[in-house]
């Protein structure tokens, strides 16, 4: 029977041609297969895998060698301290999106009377589910064009015990969303179409989750237009953007909301990451 130590070596070698973080990925894979923390995997090289675990490891290594990203192979990934089920129908959650969630939580905690939120383009549901899990009286509407994404997001909401506070809507951005919202948050596709061809992620993640049109801001501009009638007075709109879109996004925001306070907020690496639009109160 294969030991954990040998399995780590085998997985690391299989991953090395496909990943710059092969050793870490191998540990994550073994932790998932053994259902133990990564620290346990590192501390127990002598432990033995069961035949079933060995088979799962081989299968996972084959898929990884085909270039399938580790989160899809595992079928789950972590975001903001929680585990989310994942399929190739949705974007893999990115740590950058935690910046948007941090700002949303900070605002919600500072505005205890504002509890209607929308997550536009919810994907796996990470934004809506995290906000609802962190803010117990929050009510959210999560939209996506993709029925498969909405099904998975709902599953994640059930797993995290917040399904009764999130409404799911298959629609174009906020087109069919009823009423108005105190907070609208969105991580919409923002990669320029022409850049997609040369991006490795585009080979495995859904195009509808990545393609932001000619300059990457097409969906963001459309949401800005829709949000004018959906954002409550005194509300906040938070949109994730690419590091090089700060100025163009700010201009688009001011065109749609000339009286708003518009800011571009950085991520932990200091790069432009979130467009924040605060609407004056009633
Ligand atoms: C970049 S992914 C983000 C997913 C998730 N919010 C996250 O942060 O991981 C964008 C999502 O927007 C959805 N989407 C794309 N165009 C849309 C549209 N016009 N209306 C609603 N959702 C859309 C995609 O299906 C995808 O799930």
XYZ file of C-alpha atoms in Angstrom, residues 26 55 73 77 82 94 135 148 165 170 178 225 249:
13
model
C -0.045 17.798 -4.000
C -7.302 4.899 -6.908
C -10.537 17.948 -9.893
C -12.524 25.082 -3.106
C -15.653 28.257 3.865
C -10.359 33.777 -6.518
C -24.654 38.777 8.430
C -26.161 25.307 -13.844
C -32.463 33.983 3.009
C -32.017 33.359 -13.761
C -37.789 42.948 -8.175
C -27.156 51.467 -16.166
C -14.299 52.036 -14.453
